[in-house]
mmCIF file with all atom_site columns, C-alpha atoms in Angstrom:
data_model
loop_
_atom_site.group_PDB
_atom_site.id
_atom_site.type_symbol
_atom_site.label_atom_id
_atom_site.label_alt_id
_atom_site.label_comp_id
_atom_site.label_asym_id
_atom_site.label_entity_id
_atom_site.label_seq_id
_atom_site.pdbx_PDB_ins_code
_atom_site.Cartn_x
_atom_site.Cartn_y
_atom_site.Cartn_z
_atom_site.occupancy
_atom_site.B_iso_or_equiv
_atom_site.pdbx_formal_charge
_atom_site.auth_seq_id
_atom_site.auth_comp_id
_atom_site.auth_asym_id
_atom_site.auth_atom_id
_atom_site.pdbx_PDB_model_num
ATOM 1   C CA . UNK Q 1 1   ? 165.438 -147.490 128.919 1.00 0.00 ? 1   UNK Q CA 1
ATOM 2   C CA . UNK Q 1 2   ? 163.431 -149.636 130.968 1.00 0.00 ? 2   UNK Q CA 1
ATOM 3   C CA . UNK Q 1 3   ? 163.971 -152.515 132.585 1.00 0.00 ? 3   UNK Q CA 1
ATOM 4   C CA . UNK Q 1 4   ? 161.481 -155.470 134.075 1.00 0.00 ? 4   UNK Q CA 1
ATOM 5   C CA . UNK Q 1 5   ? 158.724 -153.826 132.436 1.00 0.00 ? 5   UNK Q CA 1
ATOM 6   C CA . UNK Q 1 6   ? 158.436 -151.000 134.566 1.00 0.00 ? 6   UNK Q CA 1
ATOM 7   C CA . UNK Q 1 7   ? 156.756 -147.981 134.241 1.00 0.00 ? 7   UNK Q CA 1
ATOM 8   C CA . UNK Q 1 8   ? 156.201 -143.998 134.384 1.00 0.00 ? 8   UNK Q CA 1
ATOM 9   C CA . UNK Q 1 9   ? 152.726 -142.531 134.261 1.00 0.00 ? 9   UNK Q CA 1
ATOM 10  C CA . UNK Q 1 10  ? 152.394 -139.298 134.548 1.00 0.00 ? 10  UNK Q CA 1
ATOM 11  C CA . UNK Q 1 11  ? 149.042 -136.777 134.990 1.00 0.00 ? 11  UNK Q CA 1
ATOM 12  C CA . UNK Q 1 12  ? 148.955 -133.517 134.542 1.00 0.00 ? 12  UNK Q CA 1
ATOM 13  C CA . UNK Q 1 13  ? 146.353 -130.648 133.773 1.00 0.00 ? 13  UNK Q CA 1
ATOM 14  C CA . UNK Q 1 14  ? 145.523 -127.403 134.973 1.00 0.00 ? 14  UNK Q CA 1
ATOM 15  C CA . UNK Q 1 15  ? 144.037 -126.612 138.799 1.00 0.00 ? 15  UNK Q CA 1
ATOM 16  C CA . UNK Q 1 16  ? 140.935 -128.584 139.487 1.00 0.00 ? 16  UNK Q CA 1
ATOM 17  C CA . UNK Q 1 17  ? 140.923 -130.808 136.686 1.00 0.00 ? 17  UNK Q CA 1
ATOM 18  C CA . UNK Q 1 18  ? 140.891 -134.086 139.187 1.00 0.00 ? 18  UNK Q CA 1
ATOM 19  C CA . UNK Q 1 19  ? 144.684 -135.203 138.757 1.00 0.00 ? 19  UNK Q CA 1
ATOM 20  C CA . UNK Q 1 20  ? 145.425 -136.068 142.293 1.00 0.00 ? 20  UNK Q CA 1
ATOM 21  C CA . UNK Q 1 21  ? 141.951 -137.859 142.764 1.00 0.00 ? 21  UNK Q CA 1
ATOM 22  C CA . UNK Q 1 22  ? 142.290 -140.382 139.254 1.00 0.00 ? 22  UNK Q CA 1
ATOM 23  C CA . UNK Q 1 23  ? 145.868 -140.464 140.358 1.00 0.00 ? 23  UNK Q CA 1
ATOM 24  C CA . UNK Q 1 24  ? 144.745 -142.352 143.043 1.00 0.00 ? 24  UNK Q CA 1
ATOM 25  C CA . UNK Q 1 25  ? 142.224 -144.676 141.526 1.00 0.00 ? 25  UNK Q CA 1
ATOM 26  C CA . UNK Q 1 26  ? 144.391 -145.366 138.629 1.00 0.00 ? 26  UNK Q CA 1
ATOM 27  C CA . UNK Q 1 27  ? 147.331 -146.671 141.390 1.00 0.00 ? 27  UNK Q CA 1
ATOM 28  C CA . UNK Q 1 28  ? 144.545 -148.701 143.002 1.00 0.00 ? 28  UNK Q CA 1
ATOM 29  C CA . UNK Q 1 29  ? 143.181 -150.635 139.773 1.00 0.00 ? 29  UNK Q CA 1
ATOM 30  C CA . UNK Q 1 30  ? 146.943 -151.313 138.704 1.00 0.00 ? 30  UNK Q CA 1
ATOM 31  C CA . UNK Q 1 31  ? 147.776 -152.671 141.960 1.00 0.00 ? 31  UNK Q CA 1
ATOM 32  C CA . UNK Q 1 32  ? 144.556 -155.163 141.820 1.00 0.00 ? 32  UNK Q CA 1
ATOM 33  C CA . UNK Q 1 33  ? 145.604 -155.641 138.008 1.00 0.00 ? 33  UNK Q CA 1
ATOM 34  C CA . UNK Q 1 34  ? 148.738 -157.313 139.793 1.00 0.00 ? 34  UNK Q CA 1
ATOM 35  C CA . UNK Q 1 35  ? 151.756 -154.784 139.255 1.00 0.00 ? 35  UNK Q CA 1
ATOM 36  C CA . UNK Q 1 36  ? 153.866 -152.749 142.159 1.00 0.00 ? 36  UNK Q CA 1
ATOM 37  C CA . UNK Q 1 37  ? 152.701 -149.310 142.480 1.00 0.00 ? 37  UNK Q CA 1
ATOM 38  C CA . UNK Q 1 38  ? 154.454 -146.404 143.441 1.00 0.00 ? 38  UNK Q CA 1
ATOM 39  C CA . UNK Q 1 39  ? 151.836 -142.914 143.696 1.00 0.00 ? 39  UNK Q CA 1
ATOM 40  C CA . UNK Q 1 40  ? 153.896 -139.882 144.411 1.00 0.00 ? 40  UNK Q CA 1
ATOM 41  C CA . UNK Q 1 41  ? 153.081 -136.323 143.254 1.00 0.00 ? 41  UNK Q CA 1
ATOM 42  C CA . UNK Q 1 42  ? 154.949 -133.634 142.207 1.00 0.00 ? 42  UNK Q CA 1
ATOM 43  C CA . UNK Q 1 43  ? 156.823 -130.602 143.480 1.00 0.00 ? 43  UNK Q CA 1
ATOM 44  C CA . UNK Q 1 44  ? 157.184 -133.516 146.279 1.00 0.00 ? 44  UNK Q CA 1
ATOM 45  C CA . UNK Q 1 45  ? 157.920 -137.243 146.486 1.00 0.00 ? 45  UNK Q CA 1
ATOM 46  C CA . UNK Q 1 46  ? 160.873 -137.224 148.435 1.00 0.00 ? 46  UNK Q CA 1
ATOM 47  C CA . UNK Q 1 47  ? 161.889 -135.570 151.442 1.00 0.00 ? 47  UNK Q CA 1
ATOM 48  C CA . UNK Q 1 48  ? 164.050 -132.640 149.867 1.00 0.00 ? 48  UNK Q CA 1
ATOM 49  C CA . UNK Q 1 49  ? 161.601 -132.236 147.314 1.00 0.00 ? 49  UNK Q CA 1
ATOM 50  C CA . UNK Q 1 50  ? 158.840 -131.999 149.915 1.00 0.00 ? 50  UNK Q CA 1
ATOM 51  C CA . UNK Q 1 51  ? 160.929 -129.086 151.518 1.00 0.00 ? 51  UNK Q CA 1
ATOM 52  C CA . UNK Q 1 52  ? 160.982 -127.158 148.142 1.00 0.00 ? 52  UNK Q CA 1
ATOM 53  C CA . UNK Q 1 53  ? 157.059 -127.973 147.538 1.00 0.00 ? 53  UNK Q CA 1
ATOM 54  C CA . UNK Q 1 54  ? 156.052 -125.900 150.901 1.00 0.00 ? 54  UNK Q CA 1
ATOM 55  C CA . UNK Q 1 55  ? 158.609 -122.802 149.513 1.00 0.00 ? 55  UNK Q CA 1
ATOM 56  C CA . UNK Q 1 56  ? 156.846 -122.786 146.217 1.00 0.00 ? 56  UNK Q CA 1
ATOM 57  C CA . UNK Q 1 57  ? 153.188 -123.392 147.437 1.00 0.00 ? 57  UNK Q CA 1
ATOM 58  C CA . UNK Q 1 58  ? 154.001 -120.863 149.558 1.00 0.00 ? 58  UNK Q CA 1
ATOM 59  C CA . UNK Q 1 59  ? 154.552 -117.601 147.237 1.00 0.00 ? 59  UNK Q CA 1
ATOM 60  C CA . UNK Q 1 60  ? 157.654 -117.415 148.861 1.00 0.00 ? 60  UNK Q CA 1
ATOM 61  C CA . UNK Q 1 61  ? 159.604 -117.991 145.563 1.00 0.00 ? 61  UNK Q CA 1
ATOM 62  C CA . UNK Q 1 62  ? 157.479 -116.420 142.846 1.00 0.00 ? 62  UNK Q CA 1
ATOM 63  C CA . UNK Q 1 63  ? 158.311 -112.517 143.478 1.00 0.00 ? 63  UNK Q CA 1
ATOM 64  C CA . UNK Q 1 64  ? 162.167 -114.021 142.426 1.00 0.00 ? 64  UNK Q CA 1
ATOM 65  C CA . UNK Q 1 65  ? 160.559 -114.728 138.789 1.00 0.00 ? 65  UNK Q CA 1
ATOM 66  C CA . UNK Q 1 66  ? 159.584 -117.773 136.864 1.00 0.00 ? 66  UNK Q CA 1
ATOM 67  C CA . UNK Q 1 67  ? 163.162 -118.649 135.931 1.00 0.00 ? 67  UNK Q CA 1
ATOM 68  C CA . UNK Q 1 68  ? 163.381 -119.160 140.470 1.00 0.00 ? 68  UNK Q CA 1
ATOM 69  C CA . UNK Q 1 69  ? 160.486 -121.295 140.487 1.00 0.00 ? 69  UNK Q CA 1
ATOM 70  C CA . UNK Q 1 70  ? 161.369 -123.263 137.207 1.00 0.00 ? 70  UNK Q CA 1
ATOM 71  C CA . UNK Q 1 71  ? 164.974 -123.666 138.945 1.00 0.00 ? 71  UNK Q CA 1
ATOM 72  C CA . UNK Q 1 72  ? 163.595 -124.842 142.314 1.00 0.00 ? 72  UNK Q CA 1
ATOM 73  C CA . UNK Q 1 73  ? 161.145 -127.096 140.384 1.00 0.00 ? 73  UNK Q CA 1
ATOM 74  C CA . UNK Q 1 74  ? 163.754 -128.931 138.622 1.00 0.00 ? 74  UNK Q CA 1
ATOM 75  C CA . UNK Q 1 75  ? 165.571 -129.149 141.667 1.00 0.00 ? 75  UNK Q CA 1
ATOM 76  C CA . UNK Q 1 76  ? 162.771 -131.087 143.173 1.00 0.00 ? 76  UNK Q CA 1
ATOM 77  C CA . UNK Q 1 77  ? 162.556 -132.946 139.954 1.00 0.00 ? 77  UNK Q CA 1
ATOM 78  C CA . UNK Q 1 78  ? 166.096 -134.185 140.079 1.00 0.00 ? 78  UNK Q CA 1
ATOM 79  C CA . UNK Q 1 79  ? 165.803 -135.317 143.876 1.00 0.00 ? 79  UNK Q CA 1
ATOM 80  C CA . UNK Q 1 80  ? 162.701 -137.355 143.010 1.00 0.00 ? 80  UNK Q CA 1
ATOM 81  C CA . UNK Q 1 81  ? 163.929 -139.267 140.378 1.00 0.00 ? 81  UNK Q CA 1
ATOM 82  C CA . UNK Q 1 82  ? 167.332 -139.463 142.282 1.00 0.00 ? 82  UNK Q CA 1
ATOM 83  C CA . UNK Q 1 83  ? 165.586 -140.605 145.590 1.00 0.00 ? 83  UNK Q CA 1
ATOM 84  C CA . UNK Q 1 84  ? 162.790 -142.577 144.702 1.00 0.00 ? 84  UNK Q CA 1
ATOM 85  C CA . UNK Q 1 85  ? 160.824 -142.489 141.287 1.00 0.00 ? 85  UNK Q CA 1
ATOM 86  C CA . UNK Q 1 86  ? 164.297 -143.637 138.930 1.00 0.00 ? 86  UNK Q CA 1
ATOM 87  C CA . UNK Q 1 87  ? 164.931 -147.082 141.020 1.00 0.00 ? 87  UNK Q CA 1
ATOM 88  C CA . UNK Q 1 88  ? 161.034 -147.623 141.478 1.00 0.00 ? 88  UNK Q CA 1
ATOM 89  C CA . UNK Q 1 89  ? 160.896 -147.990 137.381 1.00 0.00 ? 89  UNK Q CA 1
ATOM 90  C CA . UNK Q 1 90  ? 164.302 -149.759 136.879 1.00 0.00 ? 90  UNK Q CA 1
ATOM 91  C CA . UNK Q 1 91  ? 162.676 -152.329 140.021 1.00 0.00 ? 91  UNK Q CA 1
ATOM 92  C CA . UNK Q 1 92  ? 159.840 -153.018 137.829 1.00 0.00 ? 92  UNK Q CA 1
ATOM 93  C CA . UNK Q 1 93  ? 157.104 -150.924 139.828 1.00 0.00 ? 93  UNK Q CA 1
ATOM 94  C CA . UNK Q 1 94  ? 154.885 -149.279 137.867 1.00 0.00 ? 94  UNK Q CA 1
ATOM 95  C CA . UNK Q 1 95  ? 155.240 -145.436 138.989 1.00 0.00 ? 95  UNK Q CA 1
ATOM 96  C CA . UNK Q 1 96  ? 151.835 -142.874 139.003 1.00 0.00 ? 96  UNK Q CA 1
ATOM 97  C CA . UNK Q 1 97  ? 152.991 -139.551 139.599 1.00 0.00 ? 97  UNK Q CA 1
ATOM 98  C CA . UNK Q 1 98  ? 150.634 -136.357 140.099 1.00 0.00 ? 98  UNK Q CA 1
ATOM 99  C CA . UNK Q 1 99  ? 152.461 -133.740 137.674 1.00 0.00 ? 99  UNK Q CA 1
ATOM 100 C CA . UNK Q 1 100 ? 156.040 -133.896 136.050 1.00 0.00 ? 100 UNK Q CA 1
ATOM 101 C CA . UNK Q 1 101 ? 157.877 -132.109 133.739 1.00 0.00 ? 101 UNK Q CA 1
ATOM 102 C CA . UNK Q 1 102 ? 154.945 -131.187 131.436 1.00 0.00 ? 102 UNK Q CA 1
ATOM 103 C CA . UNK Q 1 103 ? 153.812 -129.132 134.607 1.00 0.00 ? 103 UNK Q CA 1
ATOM 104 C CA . UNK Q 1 104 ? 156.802 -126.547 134.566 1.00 0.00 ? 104 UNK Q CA 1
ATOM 105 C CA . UNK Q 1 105 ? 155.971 -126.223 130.435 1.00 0.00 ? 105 UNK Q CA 1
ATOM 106 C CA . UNK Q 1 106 ? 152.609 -125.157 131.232 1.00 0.00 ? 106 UNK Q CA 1
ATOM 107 C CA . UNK Q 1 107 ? 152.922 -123.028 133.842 1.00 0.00 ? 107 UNK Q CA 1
ATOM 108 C CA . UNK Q 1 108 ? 156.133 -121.720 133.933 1.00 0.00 ? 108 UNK Q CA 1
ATOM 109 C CA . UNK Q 1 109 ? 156.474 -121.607 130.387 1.00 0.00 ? 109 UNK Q CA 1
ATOM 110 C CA . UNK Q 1 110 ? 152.983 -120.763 128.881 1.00 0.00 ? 110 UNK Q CA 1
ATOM 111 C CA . UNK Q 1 111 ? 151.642 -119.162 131.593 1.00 0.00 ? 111 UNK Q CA 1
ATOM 112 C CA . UNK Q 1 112 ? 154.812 -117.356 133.081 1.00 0.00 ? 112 UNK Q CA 1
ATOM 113 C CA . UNK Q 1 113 ? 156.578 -116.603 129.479 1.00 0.00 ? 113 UNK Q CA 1
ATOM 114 C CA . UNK Q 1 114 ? 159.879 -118.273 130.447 1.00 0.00 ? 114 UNK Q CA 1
ATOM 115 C CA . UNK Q 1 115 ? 161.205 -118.940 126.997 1.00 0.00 ? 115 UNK Q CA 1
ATOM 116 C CA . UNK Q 1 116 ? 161.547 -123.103 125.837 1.00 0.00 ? 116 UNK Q CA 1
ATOM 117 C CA . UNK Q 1 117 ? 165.220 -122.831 125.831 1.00 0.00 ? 117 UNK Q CA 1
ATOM 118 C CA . UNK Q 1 118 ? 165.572 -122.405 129.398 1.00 0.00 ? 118 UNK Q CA 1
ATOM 119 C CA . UNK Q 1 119 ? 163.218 -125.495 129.977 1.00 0.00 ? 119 UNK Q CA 1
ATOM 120 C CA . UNK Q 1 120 ? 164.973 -127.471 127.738 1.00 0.00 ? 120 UNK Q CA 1
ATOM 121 C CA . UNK Q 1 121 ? 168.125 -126.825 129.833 1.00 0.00 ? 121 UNK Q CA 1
ATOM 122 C CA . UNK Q 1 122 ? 166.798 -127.436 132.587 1.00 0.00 ? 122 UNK Q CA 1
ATOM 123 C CA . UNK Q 1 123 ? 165.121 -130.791 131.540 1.00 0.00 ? 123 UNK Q CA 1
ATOM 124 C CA . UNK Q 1 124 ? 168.188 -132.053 129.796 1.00 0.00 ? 124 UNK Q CA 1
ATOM 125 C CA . UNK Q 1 125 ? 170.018 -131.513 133.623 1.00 0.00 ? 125 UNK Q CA 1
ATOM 126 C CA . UNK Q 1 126 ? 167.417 -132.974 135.734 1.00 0.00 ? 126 UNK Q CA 1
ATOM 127 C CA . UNK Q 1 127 ? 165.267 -135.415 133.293 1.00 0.00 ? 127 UNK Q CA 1
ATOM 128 C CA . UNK Q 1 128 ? 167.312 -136.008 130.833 1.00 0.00 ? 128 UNK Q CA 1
ATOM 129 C CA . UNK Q 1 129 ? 166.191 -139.471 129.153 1.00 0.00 ? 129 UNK Q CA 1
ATOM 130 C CA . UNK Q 1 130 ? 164.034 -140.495 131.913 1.00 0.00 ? 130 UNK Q CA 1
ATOM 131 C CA . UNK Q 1 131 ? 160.717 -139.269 130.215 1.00 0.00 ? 131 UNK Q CA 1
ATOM 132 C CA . UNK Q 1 132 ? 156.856 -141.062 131.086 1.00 0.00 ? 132 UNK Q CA 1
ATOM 133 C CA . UNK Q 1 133 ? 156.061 -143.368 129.399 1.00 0.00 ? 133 UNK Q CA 1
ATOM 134 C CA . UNK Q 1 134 ? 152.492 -142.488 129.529 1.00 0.00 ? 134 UNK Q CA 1
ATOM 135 C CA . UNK Q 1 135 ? 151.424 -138.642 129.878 1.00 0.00 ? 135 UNK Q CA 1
ATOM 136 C CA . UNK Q 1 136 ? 147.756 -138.323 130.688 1.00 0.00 ? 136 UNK Q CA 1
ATOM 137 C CA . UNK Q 1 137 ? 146.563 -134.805 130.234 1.00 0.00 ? 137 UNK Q CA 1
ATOM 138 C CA . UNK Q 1 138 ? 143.096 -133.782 132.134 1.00 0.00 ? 138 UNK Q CA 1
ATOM 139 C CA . UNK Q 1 139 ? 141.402 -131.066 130.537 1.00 0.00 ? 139 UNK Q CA 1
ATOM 140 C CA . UNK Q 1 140 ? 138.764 -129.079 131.681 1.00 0.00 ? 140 UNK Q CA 1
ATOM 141 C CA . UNK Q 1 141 ? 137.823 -125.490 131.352 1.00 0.00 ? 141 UNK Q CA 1
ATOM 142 C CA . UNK Q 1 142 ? 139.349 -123.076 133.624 1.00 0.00 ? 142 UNK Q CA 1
ATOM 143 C CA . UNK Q 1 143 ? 136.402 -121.974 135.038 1.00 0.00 ? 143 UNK Q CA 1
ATOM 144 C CA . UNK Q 1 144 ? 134.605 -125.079 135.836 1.00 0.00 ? 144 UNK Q CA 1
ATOM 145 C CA . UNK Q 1 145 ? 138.338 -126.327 137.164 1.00 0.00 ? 145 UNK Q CA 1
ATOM 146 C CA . UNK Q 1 146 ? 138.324 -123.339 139.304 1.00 0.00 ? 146 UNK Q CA 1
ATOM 147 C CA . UNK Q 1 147 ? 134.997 -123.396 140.762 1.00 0.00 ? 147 UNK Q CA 1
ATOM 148 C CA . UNK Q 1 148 ? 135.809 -126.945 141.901 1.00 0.00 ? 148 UNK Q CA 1
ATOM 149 C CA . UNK Q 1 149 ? 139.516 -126.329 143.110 1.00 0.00 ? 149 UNK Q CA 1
ATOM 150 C CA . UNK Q 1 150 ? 137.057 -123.370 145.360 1.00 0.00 ? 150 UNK Q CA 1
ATOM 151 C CA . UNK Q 1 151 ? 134.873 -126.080 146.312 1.00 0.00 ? 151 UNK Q CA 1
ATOM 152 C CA . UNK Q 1 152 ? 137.128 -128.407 147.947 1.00 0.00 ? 152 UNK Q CA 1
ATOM 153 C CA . UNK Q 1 153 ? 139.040 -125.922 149.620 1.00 0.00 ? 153 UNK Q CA 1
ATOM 154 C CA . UNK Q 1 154 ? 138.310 -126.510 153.297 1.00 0.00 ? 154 UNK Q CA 1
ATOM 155 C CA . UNK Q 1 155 ? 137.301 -123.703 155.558 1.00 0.00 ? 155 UNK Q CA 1
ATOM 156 C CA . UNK Q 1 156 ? 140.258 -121.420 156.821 1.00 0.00 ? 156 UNK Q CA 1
ATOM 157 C CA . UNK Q 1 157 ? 142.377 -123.098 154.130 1.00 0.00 ? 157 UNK Q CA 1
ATOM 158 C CA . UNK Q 1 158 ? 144.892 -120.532 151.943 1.00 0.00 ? 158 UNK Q CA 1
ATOM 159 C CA . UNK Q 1 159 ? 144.617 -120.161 148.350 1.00 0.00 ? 159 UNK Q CA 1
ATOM 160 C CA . UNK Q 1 160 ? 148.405 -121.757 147.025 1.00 0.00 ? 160 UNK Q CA 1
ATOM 161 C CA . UNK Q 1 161 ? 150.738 -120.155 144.785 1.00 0.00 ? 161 UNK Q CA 1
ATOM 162 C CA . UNK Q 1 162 ? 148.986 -121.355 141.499 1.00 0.00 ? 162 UNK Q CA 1
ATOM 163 C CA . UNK Q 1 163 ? 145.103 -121.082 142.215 1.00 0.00 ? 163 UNK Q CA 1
ATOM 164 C CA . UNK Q 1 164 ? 145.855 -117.047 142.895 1.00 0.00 ? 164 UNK Q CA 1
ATOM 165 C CA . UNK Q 1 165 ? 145.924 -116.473 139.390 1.00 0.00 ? 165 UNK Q CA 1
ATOM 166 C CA . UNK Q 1 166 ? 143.392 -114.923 137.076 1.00 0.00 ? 166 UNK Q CA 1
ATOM 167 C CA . UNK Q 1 167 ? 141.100 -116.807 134.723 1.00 0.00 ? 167 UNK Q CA 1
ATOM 168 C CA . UNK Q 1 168 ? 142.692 -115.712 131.425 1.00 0.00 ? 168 UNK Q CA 1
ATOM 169 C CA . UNK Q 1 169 ? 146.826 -117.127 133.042 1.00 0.00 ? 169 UNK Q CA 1
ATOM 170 C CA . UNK Q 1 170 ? 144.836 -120.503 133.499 1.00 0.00 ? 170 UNK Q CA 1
ATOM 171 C CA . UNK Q 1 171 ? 143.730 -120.511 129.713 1.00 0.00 ? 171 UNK Q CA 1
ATOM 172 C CA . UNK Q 1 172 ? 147.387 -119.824 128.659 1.00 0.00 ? 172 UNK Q CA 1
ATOM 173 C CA . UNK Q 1 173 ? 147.759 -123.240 130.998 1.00 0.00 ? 173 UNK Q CA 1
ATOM 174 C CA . UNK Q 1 174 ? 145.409 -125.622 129.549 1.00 0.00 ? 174 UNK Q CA 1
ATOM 175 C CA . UNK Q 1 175 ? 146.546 -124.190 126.003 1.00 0.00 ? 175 UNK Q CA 1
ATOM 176 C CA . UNK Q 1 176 ? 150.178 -125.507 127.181 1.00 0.00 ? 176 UNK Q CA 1
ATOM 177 C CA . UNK Q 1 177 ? 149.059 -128.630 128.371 1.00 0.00 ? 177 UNK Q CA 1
ATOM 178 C CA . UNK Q 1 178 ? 147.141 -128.968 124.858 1.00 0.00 ? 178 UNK Q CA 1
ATOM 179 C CA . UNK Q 1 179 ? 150.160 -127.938 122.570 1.00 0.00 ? 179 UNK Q CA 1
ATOM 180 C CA . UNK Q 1 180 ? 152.305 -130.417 124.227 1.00 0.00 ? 180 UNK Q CA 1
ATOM 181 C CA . UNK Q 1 181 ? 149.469 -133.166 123.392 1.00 0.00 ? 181 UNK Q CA 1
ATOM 182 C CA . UNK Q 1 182 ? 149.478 -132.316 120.155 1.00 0.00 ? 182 UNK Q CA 1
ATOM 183 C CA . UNK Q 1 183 ? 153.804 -132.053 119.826 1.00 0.00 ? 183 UNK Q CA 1
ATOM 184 C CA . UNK Q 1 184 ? 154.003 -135.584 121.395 1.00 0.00 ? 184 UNK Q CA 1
ATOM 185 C CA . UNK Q 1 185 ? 151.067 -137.945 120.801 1.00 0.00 ? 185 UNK Q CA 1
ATOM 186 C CA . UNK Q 1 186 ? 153.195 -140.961 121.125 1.00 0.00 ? 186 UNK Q CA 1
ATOM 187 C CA . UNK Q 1 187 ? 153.209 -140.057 124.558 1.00 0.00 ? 187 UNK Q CA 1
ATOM 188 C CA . UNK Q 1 188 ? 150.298 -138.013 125.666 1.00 0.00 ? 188 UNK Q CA 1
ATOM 189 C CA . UNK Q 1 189 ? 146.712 -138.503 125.560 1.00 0.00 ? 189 UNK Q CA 1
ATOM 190 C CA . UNK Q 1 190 ? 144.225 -135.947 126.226 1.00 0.00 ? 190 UNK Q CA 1
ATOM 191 C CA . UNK Q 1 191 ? 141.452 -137.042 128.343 1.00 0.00 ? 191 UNK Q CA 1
ATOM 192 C CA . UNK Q 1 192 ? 138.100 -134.666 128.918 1.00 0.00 ? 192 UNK Q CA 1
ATOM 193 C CA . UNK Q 1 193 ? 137.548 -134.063 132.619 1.00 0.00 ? 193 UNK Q CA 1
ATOM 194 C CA . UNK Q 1 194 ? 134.824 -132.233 132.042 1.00 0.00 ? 194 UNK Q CA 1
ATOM 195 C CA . UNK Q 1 195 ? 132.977 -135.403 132.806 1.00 0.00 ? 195 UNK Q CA 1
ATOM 196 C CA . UNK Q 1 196 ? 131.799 -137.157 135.822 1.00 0.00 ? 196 UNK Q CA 1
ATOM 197 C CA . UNK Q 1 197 ? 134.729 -138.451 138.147 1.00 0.00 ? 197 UNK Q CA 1
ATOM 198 C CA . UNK Q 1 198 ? 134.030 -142.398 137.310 1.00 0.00 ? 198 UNK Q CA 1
ATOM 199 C CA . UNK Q 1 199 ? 133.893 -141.911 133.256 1.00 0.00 ? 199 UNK Q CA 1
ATOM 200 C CA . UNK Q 1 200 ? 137.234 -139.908 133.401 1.00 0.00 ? 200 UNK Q CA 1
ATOM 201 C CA . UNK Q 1 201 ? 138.567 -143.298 136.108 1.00 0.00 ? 201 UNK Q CA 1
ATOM 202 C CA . UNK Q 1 202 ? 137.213 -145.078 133.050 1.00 0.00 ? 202 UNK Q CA 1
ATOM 203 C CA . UNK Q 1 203 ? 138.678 -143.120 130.090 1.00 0.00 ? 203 UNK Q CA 1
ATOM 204 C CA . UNK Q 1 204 ? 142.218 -142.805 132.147 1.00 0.00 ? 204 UNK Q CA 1
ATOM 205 C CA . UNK Q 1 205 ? 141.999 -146.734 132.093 1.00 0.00 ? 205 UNK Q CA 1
ATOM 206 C CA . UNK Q 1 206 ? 141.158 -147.570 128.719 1.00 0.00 ? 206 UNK Q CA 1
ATOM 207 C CA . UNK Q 1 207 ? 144.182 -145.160 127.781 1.00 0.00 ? 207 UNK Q CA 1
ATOM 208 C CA . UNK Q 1 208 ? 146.352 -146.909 129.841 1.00 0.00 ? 208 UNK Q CA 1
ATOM 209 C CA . UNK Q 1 209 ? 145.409 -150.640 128.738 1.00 0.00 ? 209 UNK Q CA 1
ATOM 210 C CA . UNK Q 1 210 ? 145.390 -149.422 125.352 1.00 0.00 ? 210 UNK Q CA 1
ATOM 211 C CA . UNK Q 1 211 ? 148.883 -147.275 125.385 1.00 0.00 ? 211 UNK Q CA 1
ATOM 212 C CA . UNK Q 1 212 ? 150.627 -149.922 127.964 1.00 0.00 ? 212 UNK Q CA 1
ATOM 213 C CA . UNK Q 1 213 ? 148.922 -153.243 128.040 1.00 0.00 ? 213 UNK Q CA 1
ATOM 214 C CA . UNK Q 1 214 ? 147.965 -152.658 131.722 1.00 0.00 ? 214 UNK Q CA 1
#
């Protein structure tokens, strides 16, 4: 349930689809549209779940197995909502948060194998009822996505956990990402990244006015 209006949007999508960049012009035309923005990101948002970002990020977790990182993920998860994102939305804020749950079903799950039941566990402990209200899913090939998540990568700077995989694990991602599009399209809306950064700003909005009344 939510109360004074508030709000949950989520974005998601596989490794250089943009999420973190529209995440932050979509929290910047909501705030001039007049509502209270929260941006966070995921693994992150609060200070434990900051801690258990750097672990993951790291590698240091994923020779344990993806059942370790979907575990620590959730963990995260539940400390975010706990600590920050769950009295945001039940203030009335309007809450844009760079990867959620849908993340851990794409990577962990498609990608990584870890079978739905275990997700579903671990959702139902964490999540629960407390589900976006708005899932925007960037997609853009894996290829292009990686040769821009390469690009931006500063000089010196180490490749994290997820961008280490090969090509054909990040298909098995955006497939993911797609499937749970097409299993919830009350909530999700699939938005081509492929395009130029201010069309996608563009398409994101028009979603959200549209979906939300922005």
């Amino acid at each position: 349930m939510r109360f004074d209006n508030g709000r949950l949007i989520t974005l998601e999508g596989g490794e250089g689809s943009g999420k973190s960049t529209q995440a932050e012009i979509l929290a910047m035309r909501l705030a001039r549209a007049g509502r209270r923005v929260v941006a966070t990101r995921e693994p992150g948002g609060s200070p434990g779940a900051e801690a258990i970002r750097e672990a993951i990020l790291s590698g240091k977790v994923s020779k344990y197995g993806p059942f370790a990182e979907a575990l620590l993920f959730a963990v995260a998860r539940k400390d975010h909502i706990d600590c920050q994102i769950g009295a945001a939305v039940t203030d009335g804020k309007w809450v844009v948060c760079d990867r959620f749950v849908d993340s851990t079903r794409a990577y962990q799950g498609a990608m990584e194998g870890l079978p739905r039941s275990i997700l579903e566990s671990l959702e139902r402990l964490t999540v629960g009822d407390f589900m976006p209200d708005l899932t925007l899913i960037l997609d853009i090939d894996p290829e292009a996505g990686m040769a821009r998540a390469n690009a931006r990568r500063e000089e010196g700077e180490e490749v994290d956990r997820f961008e280490q995989e090969e090509l054909l694990l990040h298909d098995r991602v955006r497939q993911g990402f797609l499937d749970i599009a097409e299993e919830e399209p009350e909530r999700c809306v699939v938005i081509d990244a492929n395009q130029p950064e201010e069309i996608v700003a563009e398409d994101i909005w028009e979603a959200v006015t549209e979906r939300l009344g922005a």
